[in-house]
Amino acid sequence: MDDIIGKILISEDDIKQRVAELGAEISRDYKGRQPILVNILKGGIIFLSDLVRQLEVLHEIDFMSVSSYESQTESTGVVRILADLNINIEGKDVIIVEDIVDSGLTLDYIRHILLARRPKSMTICTLLDKTATRKIEVPLDYVGFEIPDEFVIGYGLDYMQKYRNLPYVAVLKPGG
Ligand code: 5GP
């Protein structure tokens, strides 16, 4: 396992503190409302489960599963919905909760699919933001950490479906 895990970019303590701050900020902004937190499986589940325990407003959670059509290793931004939301979001306050925004293509596509369902409002909360690799501007309302253009694992983020359980965010070791 150590062959794969490179430098720790964000420690467990730093994540904990930042998630608490985001929870407090969202609770303040959504006071008196009952948002639906929409999570795109699977990377964001650890973040979502920690985040909701910091919320002081009533809320619901729901999930979507998508697969992106990829060209080589690049995300094309065209996604197929594998599992859709159970909740009808029309007229509701929606918060999309993501693990990481890279090119932004996937999130932009999902955002438009959900906006077509006419929610009352929509915001986006991401734990990690790779600003340097953005290809399309996506409005990010809540950002945990800005990170450099490195492939990261842990805290929900995988390498070949593994290492999601690491309590910190680390860089994948080159050639590991
Ligand atoms: P985008 O369409 O923004 O380029 O792709 C976003 C998706 O790519 C994320 O939801 C995530 O699944 C994956 N991704 C992007 N960067 C990383 C990374 O550094 N590590 C991991 N594990 N996944 C990433």
PDB file of N, CA, C and O in Angstrom, residues 30-107:
ATOM      1  N   TYR A  30     -28.326  28.539   4.726  1.00  0.00           N
ATOM      2  CA  TYR A  30     -29.591  27.827   4.474  1.00  0.00           C
ATOM      3  C   TYR A  30     -30.536  27.854   5.672  1.00  0.00           C
ATOM      4  O   TYR A  30     -31.462  27.061   5.744  1.00  0.00           O
ATOM      5  N   LYS A  31     -30.292  28.763   6.581  1.00  0.00           N
ATOM      6  CA  LYS A  31     -31.138  28.874   7.771  1.00  0.00           C
ATOM      7  C   LYS A  31     -32.609  29.013   7.363  1.00  0.00           C
ATOM      8  O   LYS A  31     -32.944  29.829   6.503  1.00  0.00           O
ATOM      9  N   GLY A  32     -33.463  28.192   7.939  1.00  0.00           N
ATOM     10  CA  GLY A  32     -34.895  28.275   7.630  1.00  0.00           C
ATOM     11  C   GLY A  32     -35.298  27.548   6.359  1.00  0.00           C
ATOM     12  O   GLY A  32     -36.466  27.517   5.986  1.00  0.00           O
ATOM     13  N   ARG A  33     -34.317  26.966   5.650  1.00  0.00           N
ATOM     14  CA  ARG A  33     -34.626  26.205   4.434  1.00  0.00           C
ATOM     15  C   ARG A  33     -34.263  24.735   4.657  1.00  0.00           C
ATOM     16  O   ARG A  33     -33.613  24.402   5.644  1.00  0.00           O
ATOM     17  N   GLN A  34     -34.698  23.887   3.755  1.00  0.00           N
ATOM     18  CA  GLN A  34     -34.389  22.460   3.891  1.00  0.00           C
ATOM     19  C   GLN A  34     -33.773  21.953   2.587  1.00  0.00           C
ATOM     20  O   GLN A  34     -34.482  21.409   1.739  1.00  0.00           O
ATOM     21  N   PRO A  35     -32.466  22.163   2.424  1.00  0.00           N
ATOM     22  CA  PRO A  35     -31.847  21.793   1.145  1.00  0.00           C
ATOM     23  C   PRO A  35     -31.779  20.281   0.919  1.00  0.00           C
ATOM     24  O   PRO A  35     -31.830  19.502   1.872  1.00  0.00           O
ATOM     25  N   ILE A  36     -31.667  19.930  -0.362  1.00  0.00           N
ATOM     26  CA  ILE A  36     -31.396  18.537  -0.734  1.00  0.00           C
ATOM     27  C   ILE A  36     -29.943  18.471  -1.176  1.00  0.00           C
ATOM     28  O   ILE A  36     -29.531  19.190  -2.092  1.00  0.00           O
ATOM     29  N   LEU A  37     -29.164  17.653  -0.502  1.00  0.00           N
ATOM     30  CA  LEU A  37     -27.760  17.497  -0.871  1.00  0.00           C
ATOM     31  C   LEU A  37     -27.654  16.346  -1.866  1.00  0.00           C
ATOM     32  O   LEU A  37     -28.015  15.210  -1.548  1.00  0.00           O
ATOM     33  N   VAL A  38     -27.210  16.671  -3.060  1.00  0.00           N
ATOM     34  CA  VAL A  38     -27.104  15.676  -4.124  1.00  0.00           C
ATOM     35  C   VAL A  38     -25.649  15.278  -4.285  1.00  0.00           C
ATOM     36  O   VAL A  38     -24.785  16.119  -4.527  1.00  0.00           O
ATOM     37  N   ASN A  39     -25.407  14.003  -4.121  1.00  0.00           N
ATOM     38  CA  ASN A  39     -24.047  13.495  -4.201  1.00  0.00           C
ATOM     39  C   ASN A  39     -23.875  12.649  -5.456  1.00  0.00           C
ATOM     40  O   ASN A  39     -24.721  11.831  -5.775  1.00  0.00           O
ATOM     41  N   ILE A  40     -22.772  12.893  -6.145  1.00  0.00           N
ATOM     42  CA  ILE A  40     -22.473  12.087  -7.323  1.00  0.00           C
ATOM     43  C   ILE A  40     -21.542  10.957  -6.876  1.00  0.00           C
ATOM     44  O   ILE A  40     -20.422  11.217  -6.440  1.00  0.00           O
ATOM     45  N   LEU A  41     -22.051   9.742  -6.986  1.00  0.00           N
ATOM     46  CA  LEU A  41     -21.284   8.584  -6.500  1.00  0.00           C
ATOM     47  C   LEU A  41     -20.024   8.368  -7.343  1.00  0.00           C
ATOM     48  O   LEU A  41     -20.041   8.697  -8.524  1.00  0.00           O
ATOM     49  N   LYS A  42     -18.920   7.820  -6.817  1.00  0.00           N
ATOM     50  CA  LYS A  42     -18.853   7.395  -5.443  1.00  0.00           C
ATOM     51  C   LYS A  42     -17.929   8.271  -4.615  1.00  0.00           C
ATOM     52  O   LYS A  42     -17.941   8.233  -3.395  1.00  0.00           O
ATOM     53  N   GLY A  43     -17.091   9.058  -5.300  1.00  0.00           N
ATOM     54  CA  GLY A  43     -16.001   9.756  -4.607  1.00  0.00           C
ATOM     55  C   GLY A  43     -16.410  10.649  -3.450  1.00  0.00           C
ATOM     56  O   GLY A  43     -15.663  10.823  -2.494  1.00  0.00           O
ATOM     57  N   GLY A  44     -17.627  11.221  -3.535  1.00  0.00           N
ATOM     58  CA  GLY A  44     -18.009  12.218  -2.547  1.00  0.00           C
ATOM     59  C   GLY A  44     -18.673  11.680  -1.287  1.00  0.00           C
ATOM     60  O   GLY A  44     -19.056  12.457  -0.417  1.00  0.00           O
ATOM     61  N   ILE A  45     -18.783  10.354  -1.174  1.00  0.00           N
ATOM     62  CA  ILE A  45     -19.594   9.821  -0.059  1.00  0.00           C
ATOM     63  C   ILE A  45     -18.981  10.075   1.315  1.00  0.00           C
ATOM     64  O   ILE A  45     -19.692  10.321   2.272  1.00  0.00           O
ATOM     65  N   ILE A  46     -17.673  10.026   1.412  1.00  0.00           N
ATOM     66  CA  ILE A  46     -17.030  10.222   2.721  1.00  0.00           C
ATOM     67  C   ILE A  46     -17.194  11.692   3.122  1.00  0.00           C
ATOM     68  O   ILE A  46     -17.555  11.999   4.255  1.00  0.00           O
ATOM     69  N   PHE A  47     -16.949  12.569   2.172  1.00  0.00           N
ATOM     70  CA  PHE A  47     -17.118  14.002   2.407  1.00  0.00           C
ATOM     71  C   PHE A  47     -18.563  14.297   2.812  1.00  0.00           C
ATOM     72  O   PHE A  47     -18.827  14.975   3.806  1.00  0.00           O
ATOM     73  N   LEU A  48     -19.516  13.761   2.054  1.00  0.00           N
ATOM     74  CA  LEU A  48     -20.932  14.009   2.349  1.00  0.00           C
ATOM     75  C   LEU A  48     -21.285  13.548   3.758  1.00  0.00           C
ATOM     76  O   LEU A  48     -21.947  14.265   4.504  1.00  0.00           O
ATOM     77  N   SER A  49     -20.827  12.358   4.118  1.00  0.00           N
ATOM     78  CA  SER A  49     -21.239  11.810   5.415  1.00  0.00           C
ATOM     79  C   SER A  49     -20.639  12.610   6.565  1.00  0.00           C
ATOM     80  O   SER A  49     -21.267  12.764   7.609  1.00  0.00           O
ATOM     81  N   ASP A  50     -19.455  13.162   6.382  1.00  0.00           N
ATOM     82  CA  ASP A  50     -18.887  14.029   7.426  1.00  0.00           C
ATOM     83  C   ASP A  50     -19.567  15.399   7.414  1.00  0.00           C
ATOM     84  O   ASP A  50     -19.841  15.966   8.468  1.00  0.00           O
ATOM     85  N   LEU A  51     -19.839  15.900   6.209  1.00  0.00           N
ATOM     86  CA  LEU A  51     -20.431  17.243   6.084  1.00  0.00           C
ATOM     87  C   LEU A  51     -21.821  17.314   6.718  1.00  0.00           C
ATOM     88  O   LEU A  51     -22.118  18.254   7.465  1.00  0.00           O
ATOM     89  N   VAL A  52     -22.663  16.321   6.448  1.00  0.00           N
ATOM     90  CA  VAL A  52     -24.049  16.408   6.953  1.00  0.00           C
ATOM     91  C   VAL A  52     -24.086  16.368   8.481  1.00  0.00           C
ATOM     92  O   VAL A  52     -25.000  16.915   9.091  1.00  0.00           O
ATOM     93  N   ARG A  53     -23.075  15.762   9.086  1.00  0.00           N
ATOM     94  CA  ARG A  53     -23.062  15.726  10.555  1.00  0.00           C
ATOM     95  C   ARG A  53     -22.650  17.059  11.157  1.00  0.00           C
ATOM     96  O   ARG A  53     -22.673  17.240  12.360  1.00  0.00           O
ATOM     97  N   GLN A  54     -22.249  17.996  10.298  1.00  0.00           N
ATOM     98  CA  GLN A  54     -21.925  19.353  10.749  1.00  0.00           C
ATOM     99  C   GLN A  54     -23.048  20.329  10.434  1.00  0.00           C
ATOM    100  O   GLN A  54     -22.929  21.515  10.725  1.00  0.00           O
ATOM    101  N   LEU A  55     -24.118  19.849   9.816  1.00  0.00           N
ATOM    102  CA  LEU A  55     -25.204  20.747   9.425  1.00  0.00           C
ATOM    103  C   LEU A  55     -26.188  20.937  10.563  1.00  0.00           C
ATOM    104  O   LEU A  55     -26.532  19.985  11.269  1.00  0.00           O
ATOM    105  N   GLU A  56     -26.632  22.174  10.688  1.00  0.00           N
ATOM    106  CA  GLU A  56     -27.617  22.476  11.733  1.00  0.00           C
ATOM    107  C   GLU A  56     -28.976  22.817  11.125  1.00  0.00           C
ATOM    108  O   GLU A  56     -29.848  23.342  11.812  1.00  0.00           O
ATOM    109  N   VAL A  57     -29.125  22.544   9.836  1.00  0.00           N
ATOM    110  CA  VAL A  57     -30.429  22.742   9.198  1.00  0.00           C
ATOM    111  C   VAL A  57     -30.965  21.378   8.772  1.00  0.00           C
ATOM    112  O   VAL A  57     -30.190  20.456   8.489  1.00  0.00           O
ATOM    113  N   LEU A  58     -32.304  21.279   8.738  1.00  0.00           N
ATOM    114  CA  LEU A  58     -32.910  20.047   8.253  1.00  0.00           C
ATOM    115  C   LEU A  58     -32.569  19.914   6.775  1.00  0.00           C
ATOM    116  O   LEU A  58     -32.516  20.905   6.050  1.00  0.00           O
ATOM    117  N   HIS A  59     -32.331  18.716   6.330  1.00  0.00           N
ATOM    118  CA  HIS A  59     -31.954  18.517   4.926  1.00  0.00           C
ATOM    119  C   HIS A  59     -32.258  17.084   4.527  1.00  0.00           C
ATOM    120  O   HIS A  59     -32.530  16.237   5.383  1.00  0.00           O
ATOM    121  N   GLU A  60     -32.198  16.828   3.223  1.00  0.00           N
ATOM    122  CA  GLU A  60     -32.315  15.462   2.724  1.00  0.00           C
ATOM    123  C   GLU A  60     -31.058  15.172   1.901  1.00  0.00           C
ATOM    124  O   GLU A  60     -30.394  16.107   1.438  1.00  0.00           O
ATOM    125  N   ILE A  61     -30.753  13.903   1.740  1.00  0.00           N
ATOM    126  CA  ILE A  61     -29.645  13.555   0.843  1.00  0.00           C
ATOM    127  C   ILE A  61     -30.153  12.612  -0.244  1.00  0.00           C
ATOM    128  O   ILE A  61     -31.089  11.843  -0.023  1.00  0.00           O
ATOM    129  N   ASP A  62     -29.544  12.723  -1.406  1.00  0.00           N
ATOM    130  CA  ASP A  62     -29.886  11.809  -2.490  1.00  0.00           C
ATOM    131  C   ASP A  62     -28.651  11.606  -3.365  1.00  0.00           C
ATOM    132  O   ASP A  62     -27.695  12.384  -3.283  1.00  0.00           O
ATOM    133  N   PHE A  63     -28.698  10.568  -4.169  1.00  0.00           N
ATOM    134  CA  PHE A  63     -27.512  10.170  -4.929  1.00  0.00           C
ATOM    135  C   PHE A  63     -27.809  10.016  -6.416  1.00  0.00           C
ATOM    136  O   PHE A  63     -28.915   9.676  -6.805  1.00  0.00           O
ATOM    137  N   MET A  64     -26.773  10.250  -7.196  1.00  0.00           N
ATOM    138  CA  MET A  64     -26.826   9.979  -8.630  1.00  0.00           C
ATOM    139  C   MET A  64     -25.581   9.193  -8.984  1.00  0.00           C
ATOM    140  O   MET A  64     -24.519   9.453  -8.419  1.00  0.00           O
ATOM    141  N   SER A  65     -25.730   8.263  -9.885  1.00  0.00           N
ATOM    142  CA  SER A  65     -24.549   7.552 -10.351  1.00  0.00           C
ATOM    143  C   SER A  65     -24.413   7.809 -11.843  1.00  0.00           C
ATOM    144  O   SER A  65     -25.376   7.641 -12.589  1.00  0.00           O
ATOM    145  N   VAL A  66     -23.258   8.247 -12.244  1.00  0.00           N
ATOM    146  CA  VAL A  66     -23.048   8.554 -13.658  1.00  0.00           C
ATOM    147  C   VAL A  66     -21.768   7.885 -14.151  1.00  0.00           C
ATOM    148  O   VAL A  66     -20.873   7.583 -13.368  1.00  0.00           O
ATOM    149  N   SER A  67     -21.727   7.625 -15.442  1.00  0.00           N
ATOM    150  CA  SER A  67     -20.449   7.181 -16.007  1.00  0.00           C
ATOM    151  C   SER A  67     -20.104   8.146 -17.119  1.00  0.00           C
ATOM    152  O   SER A  67     -20.974   8.563 -17.878  1.00  0.00           O
ATOM    153  N   SER A  68     -18.836   8.537 -17.168  1.00  0.00           N
ATOM    154  CA  SER A  68     -18.477   9.467 -18.238  1.00  0.00           C
ATOM    155  C   SER A  68     -17.936   8.698 -19.423  1.00  0.00           C
ATOM    156  O   SER A  68     -17.297   7.664 -19.283  1.00  0.00           O
ATOM    157  N   TYR A  69     -18.237   9.214 -20.572  1.00  0.00           N
ATOM    158  CA  TYR A  69     -17.641   8.655 -21.784  1.00  0.00           C
ATOM    159  C   TYR A  69     -16.262   9.241 -21.880  1.00  0.00           C
ATOM    160  O   TYR A  69     -16.108  10.457 -22.004  1.00  0.00           O
ATOM    161  N   GLU A  70     -15.268   8.410 -21.797  1.00  0.00           N
ATOM    162  CA  GLU A  70     -13.913   8.946 -21.768  1.00  0.00           C
ATOM    163  C   GLU A  70     -13.190   8.712 -23.084  1.00  0.00           C
ATOM    164  O   GLU A  70     -13.350   7.696 -23.719  1.00  0.00           O
ATOM    165  N   SER A  71     -12.407   9.714 -23.481  1.00  0.00           N
ATOM    166  CA  SER A  71     -11.531   9.534 -24.623  1.00  0.00           C
ATOM    167  C   SER A  71     -10.132   9.403 -24.040  1.00  0.00           C
ATOM    168  O   SER A  71      -9.664  10.318 -23.380  1.00  0.00           O
ATOM    169  N   GLN A  72      -9.510   8.293 -24.234  1.00  0.00           N
ATOM    170  CA  GLN A  72      -8.213   7.989 -23.597  1.00  0.00           C
ATOM    171  C   GLN A  72      -8.389   8.135 -22.084  1.00  0.00           C
ATOM    172  O   GLN A  72      -9.173   7.428 -21.504  1.00  0.00           O
ATOM    173  N   THR A  73      -7.702   9.092 -21.480  1.00  0.00           N
ATOM    174  CA  THR A  73      -7.844   9.266 -20.040  1.00  0.00           C
ATOM    175  C   THR A  73      -8.600  10.540 -19.707  1.00  0.00           C
ATOM    176  O   THR A  73      -8.899  10.802 -18.569  1.00  0.00           O
ATOM    177  N   GLU A  74      -8.919  11.326 -20.733  1.00  0.00           N
ATOM    178  CA  GLU A  74      -9.548  12.622 -20.507  1.00  0.00           C
ATOM    179  C   GLU A  74     -11.055  12.481 -20.350  1.00  0.00           C
ATOM    180  O   GLU A  74     -11.689  11.716 -21.058  1.00  0.00           O
ATOM    181  N   SER A  75     -11.600  13.250 -19.435  1.00  0.00           N
ATOM    182  CA  SER A  75     -13.041  13.305 -19.288  1.00  0.00           C
ATOM    183  C   SER A  75     -13.609  14.106 -20.451  1.00  0.00           C
ATOM    184  O   SER A  75     -13.071  15.121 -20.847  1.00  0.00           O
ATOM    185  N   THR A  76     -14.697  13.590 -21.059  1.00  0.00           N
ATOM    186  CA  THR A  76     -15.291  14.302 -22.193  1.00  0.00           C
ATOM    187  C   THR A  76     -16.405  15.220 -21.734  1.00  0.00           C
ATOM    188  O   THR A  76     -16.834  16.103 -22.463  1.00  0.00           O
ATOM    189  N   GLY A  77     -16.895  14.968 -20.518  1.00  0.00           N
ATOM    190  CA  GLY A  77     -17.967  15.799 -20.009  1.00  0.00           C
ATOM    191  C   GLY A  77     -19.343  15.311 -20.425  1.00  0.00           C
ATOM    192  O   GLY A  77     -20.351  15.838 -19.996  1.00  0.00           O
ATOM    193  N   VAL A  78     -19.368  14.275 -21.282  1.00  0.00           N
ATOM    194  CA  VAL A  78     -20.662  13.700 -21.642  1.00  0.00           C
ATOM    195  C   VAL A  78     -20.897  12.511 -20.721  1.00  0.00           C
ATOM    196  O   VAL A  78     -20.087  11.592 -20.679  1.00  0.00           O
ATOM    197  N   VAL A  79     -21.958  12.580 -19.963  1.00  0.00           N
ATOM    198  CA  VAL A  79     -22.172  11.506 -18.990  1.00  0.00           C
ATOM    199  C   VAL A  79     -23.483  10.778 -19.242  1.00  0.00           C
ATOM    200  O   VAL A  79     -24.432  11.341 -19.775  1.00  0.00           O
ATOM    201  N   ARG A  80     -23.485   9.512 -18.857  1.00  0.00           N
ATOM    202  CA  ARG A  80     -24.683   8.692 -18.938  1.00  0.00           C
ATOM    203  C   ARG A  80     -25.160   8.493 -17.504  1.00  0.00           C
ATOM    204  O   ARG A  80     -24.345   8.182 -16.629  1.00  0.00           O
ATOM    205  N   ILE A  81     -26.430   8.690 -17.254  1.00  0.00           N
ATOM    206  CA  ILE A  81     -26.952   8.499 -15.900  1.00  0.00           C
ATOM    207  C   ILE A  81     -27.208   7.010 -15.675  1.00  0.00           C
ATOM    208  O   ILE A  81     -28.001   6.391 -16.377  1.00  0.00           O
ATOM    209  N   LEU A  82     -26.499   6.442 -14.704  1.00  0.00           N
ATOM    210  CA  LEU A  82     -26.669   5.022 -14.384  1.00  0.00           C
ATOM    211  C   LEU A  82     -27.764   4.840 -13.340  1.00  0.00           C
ATOM    212  O   LEU A  82     -28.499   3.863 -13.359  1.00  0.00           O
ATOM    213  N   ALA A  83     -27.826   5.759 -12.403  1.00  0.00           N
ATOM    214  CA  ALA A  83     -28.890   5.736 -11.395  1.00  0.00           C
ATOM    215  C   ALA A  83     -29.273   7.177 -11.125  1.00  0.00           C
ATOM    216  O   ALA A  83     -28.413   8.023 -10.879  1.00  0.00           O
ATOM    217  N   ASP A  84     -30.570   7.439 -11.196  1.00  0.00           N
ATOM    218  CA  ASP A  84     -31.032   8.821 -11.056  1.00  0.00           C
ATOM    219  C   ASP A  84     -31.475   9.096  -9.614  1.00  0.00           C
ATOM    220  O   ASP A  84     -31.586   8.175  -8.798  1.00  0.00           O
ATOM    221  N   LEU A  85     -31.721  10.364  -9.320  1.00  0.00           N
ATOM    222  CA  LEU A  85     -32.213  10.761  -8.006  1.00  0.00           C
ATOM    223  C   LEU A  85     -33.566  10.117  -7.741  1.00  0.00           C
ATOM    224  O   LEU A  85     -34.337   9.865  -8.666  1.00  0.00           O
ATOM    225  N   ASN A  86     -33.879   9.888  -6.472  1.00  0.00           N
ATOM    226  CA  ASN A  86     -35.216   9.424  -6.100  1.00  0.00           C
ATOM    227  C   ASN A  86     -36.138  10.599  -5.846  1.00  0.00           C
ATOM    228  O   ASN A  86     -37.339  10.506  -5.998  1.00  0.00           O
ATOM    229  N   ILE A  87     -35.540  11.720  -5.421  1.00  0.00           N
ATOM    230  CA  ILE A  87     -36.328  12.884  -5.021  1.00  0.00           C
ATOM    231  C   ILE A  87     -36.572  13.796  -6.224  1.00  0.00           C
ATOM    232  O   ILE A  87     -35.658  14.005  -7.037  1.00  0.00           O
ATOM    233  N   ASN A  88     -37.779  14.309  -6.326  1.00  0.00           N
ATOM    234  CA  ASN A  88     -38.084  15.313  -7.332  1.00  0.00           C
ATOM    235  C   ASN A  88     -37.568  16.658  -6.819  1.00  0.00           C
ATOM    236  O   ASN A  88     -38.013  17.143  -5.784  1.00  0.00           O
ATOM    237  N   ILE A  89     -36.645  17.265  -7.533  1.00  0.00           N
ATOM    238  CA  ILE A  89     -35.996  18.486  -7.023  1.00  0.00           C
ATOM    239  C   ILE A  89     -36.689  19.768  -7.487  1.00  0.00           C
ATOM    240  O   ILE A  89     -36.239  20.860  -7.157  1.00  0.00           O
ATOM    241  N   GLU A  90     -37.771  19.651  -8.236  1.00  0.00           N
ATOM    242  CA  GLU A  90     -38.459  20.852  -8.726  1.00  0.00           C
ATOM    243  C   GLU A  90     -38.906  21.725  -7.544  1.00  0.00           C
ATOM    244  O   GLU A  90     -39.541  21.239  -6.601  1.00  0.00           O
ATOM    245  N   GLY A  91     -38.518  22.986  -7.594  1.00  0.00           N
ATOM    246  CA  GLY A  91     -38.914  23.929  -6.540  1.00  0.00           C
ATOM    247  C   GLY A  91     -38.120  23.788  -5.249  1.00  0.00           C
ATOM    248  O   GLY A  91     -38.427  24.448  -4.261  1.00  0.00           O
ATOM    249  N   LYS A  92     -37.089  22.928  -5.259  1.00  0.00           N
ATOM    250  CA  LYS A  92     -36.310  22.687  -4.035  1.00  0.00           C
ATOM    251  C   LYS A  92     -34.942  23.388  -4.104  1.00  0.00           C
ATOM    252  O   LYS A  92     -34.439  23.704  -5.179  1.00  0.00           O
ATOM    253  N   ASP A  93     -34.365  23.594  -2.921  1.00  0.00           N
ATOM    254  CA  ASP A  93     -32.998  24.129  -2.844  1.00  0.00           C
ATOM    255  C   ASP A  93     -32.024  22.957  -2.905  1.00  0.00           C
ATOM    256  O   ASP A  93     -32.049  22.089  -2.031  1.00  0.00           O
ATOM    257  N   VAL A  94     -31.186  22.965  -3.934  1.00  0.00           N
ATOM    258  CA  VAL A  94     -30.284  21.828  -4.159  1.00  0.00           C
ATOM    259  C   VAL A  94     -28.833  22.247  -3.929  1.00  0.00           C
ATOM    260  O   VAL A  94     -28.408  23.322  -4.354  1.00  0.00           O
ATOM    261  N   ILE A  95     -28.097  21.399  -3.235  1.00  0.00           N
ATOM    262  CA  ILE A  95     -26.646  21.588  -3.099  1.00  0.00           C
ATOM    263  C   ILE A  95     -25.979  20.343  -3.692  1.00  0.00           C
ATOM    264  O   ILE A  95     -26.187  19.236  -3.185  1.00  0.00           O
ATOM    265  N   ILE A  96     -25.222  20.526  -4.751  1.00  0.00           N
ATOM    266  CA  ILE A  96     -24.470  19.393  -5.304  1.00  0.00           C
ATOM    267  C   ILE A  96     -23.193  19.250  -4.475  1.00  0.00           C
ATOM    268  O   ILE A  96     -22.461  20.219  -4.287  1.00  0.00           O
ATOM    269  N   VAL A  97     -22.943  18.058  -3.970  1.00  0.00           N
ATOM    270  CA  VAL A  97     -21.751  17.819  -3.153  1.00  0.00           C
ATOM    271  C   VAL A  97     -20.797  16.906  -3.921  1.00  0.00           C
ATOM    272  O   VAL A  97     -21.135  15.769  -4.245  1.00  0.00           O
ATOM    273  N   GLU A  98     -19.627  17.438  -4.233  1.00  0.00           N
ATOM    274  CA  GLU A  98     -18.646  16.715  -5.057  1.00  0.00           C
ATOM    275  C   GLU A  98     -17.352  16.497  -4.279  1.00  0.00           C
ATOM    276  O   GLU A  98     -17.034  17.265  -3.367  1.00  0.00           O
ATOM    277  N   ASP A  99     -16.607  15.487  -4.673  1.00  0.00           N
ATOM    278  CA  ASP A  99     -15.296  15.252  -4.079  1.00  0.00           C
ATOM    279  C   ASP A  99     -14.254  16.199  -4.664  1.00  0.00           C
ATOM    280  O   ASP A  99     -13.497  16.838  -3.951  1.00  0.00           O
ATOM    281  N   ILE A 100     -14.239  16.292  -6.004  1.00  0.00           N
ATOM    282  CA  ILE A 100     -13.175  17.066  -6.654  1.00  0.00           C
ATOM    283  C   ILE A 100     -13.673  17.606  -7.989  1.00  0.00           C
ATOM    284  O   ILE A 100     -14.432  16.938  -8.688  1.00  0.00           O
ATOM    285  N   VAL A 101     -13.297  18.818  -8.303  1.00  0.00           N
ATOM    286  CA  VAL A 101     -13.590  19.362  -9.630  1.00  0.00           C
ATOM    287  C   VAL A 101     -12.255  19.538 -10.347  1.00  0.00           C
ATOM    288  O   VAL A 101     -11.358  20.220  -9.847  1.00  0.00           O
ATOM    289  N   ASP A 102     -12.154  18.879 -11.490  1.00  0.00           N
ATOM    290  CA  ASP A 102     -10.909  18.871 -12.263  1.00  0.00           C
ATOM    291  C   ASP A 102     -11.143  19.723 -13.514  1.00  0.00           C
ATOM    292  O   ASP A 102     -11.056  20.946 -13.456  1.00  0.00           O
ATOM    293  N   SER A 103     -11.475  19.107 -14.649  1.00  0.00           N
ATOM    294  CA  SER A 103     -11.779  19.907 -15.838  1.00  0.00           C
ATOM    295  C   SER A 103     -13.092  20.672 -15.650  1.00  0.00           C
ATOM    296  O   SER A 103     -13.294  21.719 -16.261  1.00  0.00           O
ATOM    297  N   GLY A 104     -13.970  20.126 -14.841  1.00  0.00           N
ATOM    298  CA  GLY A 104     -15.278  20.751 -14.622  1.00  0.00           C
ATOM    299  C   GLY A 104     -16.328  20.247 -15.598  1.00  0.00           C
ATOM    300  O   GLY A 104     -17.509  20.563 -15.474  1.00  0.00           O
ATOM    301  N   LEU A 105     -15.905  19.432 -16.586  1.00  0.00           N
ATOM    302  CA  LEU A 105     -16.814  19.012 -17.657  1.00  0.00           C
ATOM    303  C   LEU A 105     -17.965  18.143 -17.138  1.00  0.00           C
ATOM    304  O   LEU A 105     -19.117  18.354 -17.492  1.00  0.00           O
ATOM    305  N   THR A 106     -17.630  17.179 -16.273  1.00  0.00           N
ATOM    306  CA  THR A 106     -18.663  16.284 -15.734  1.00  0.00           C
ATOM    307  C   THR A 106     -19.685  17.082 -14.928  1.00  0.00           C
ATOM    308  O   THR A 106     -20.894  16.944 -15.115  1.00  0.00           O
ATOM    309  N   LEU A 107     -19.174  17.909 -14.058  1.00  0.00           N
ATOM    310  CA  LEU A 107     -20.051  18.686 -13.181  1.00  0.00           C
ATOM    311  C   LEU A 107     -20.919  19.655 -13.979  1.00  0.00           C
ATOM    312  O   LEU A 107     -22.105  19.833 -13.687  1.00  0.00           O
TER     313      LEU A 107
END
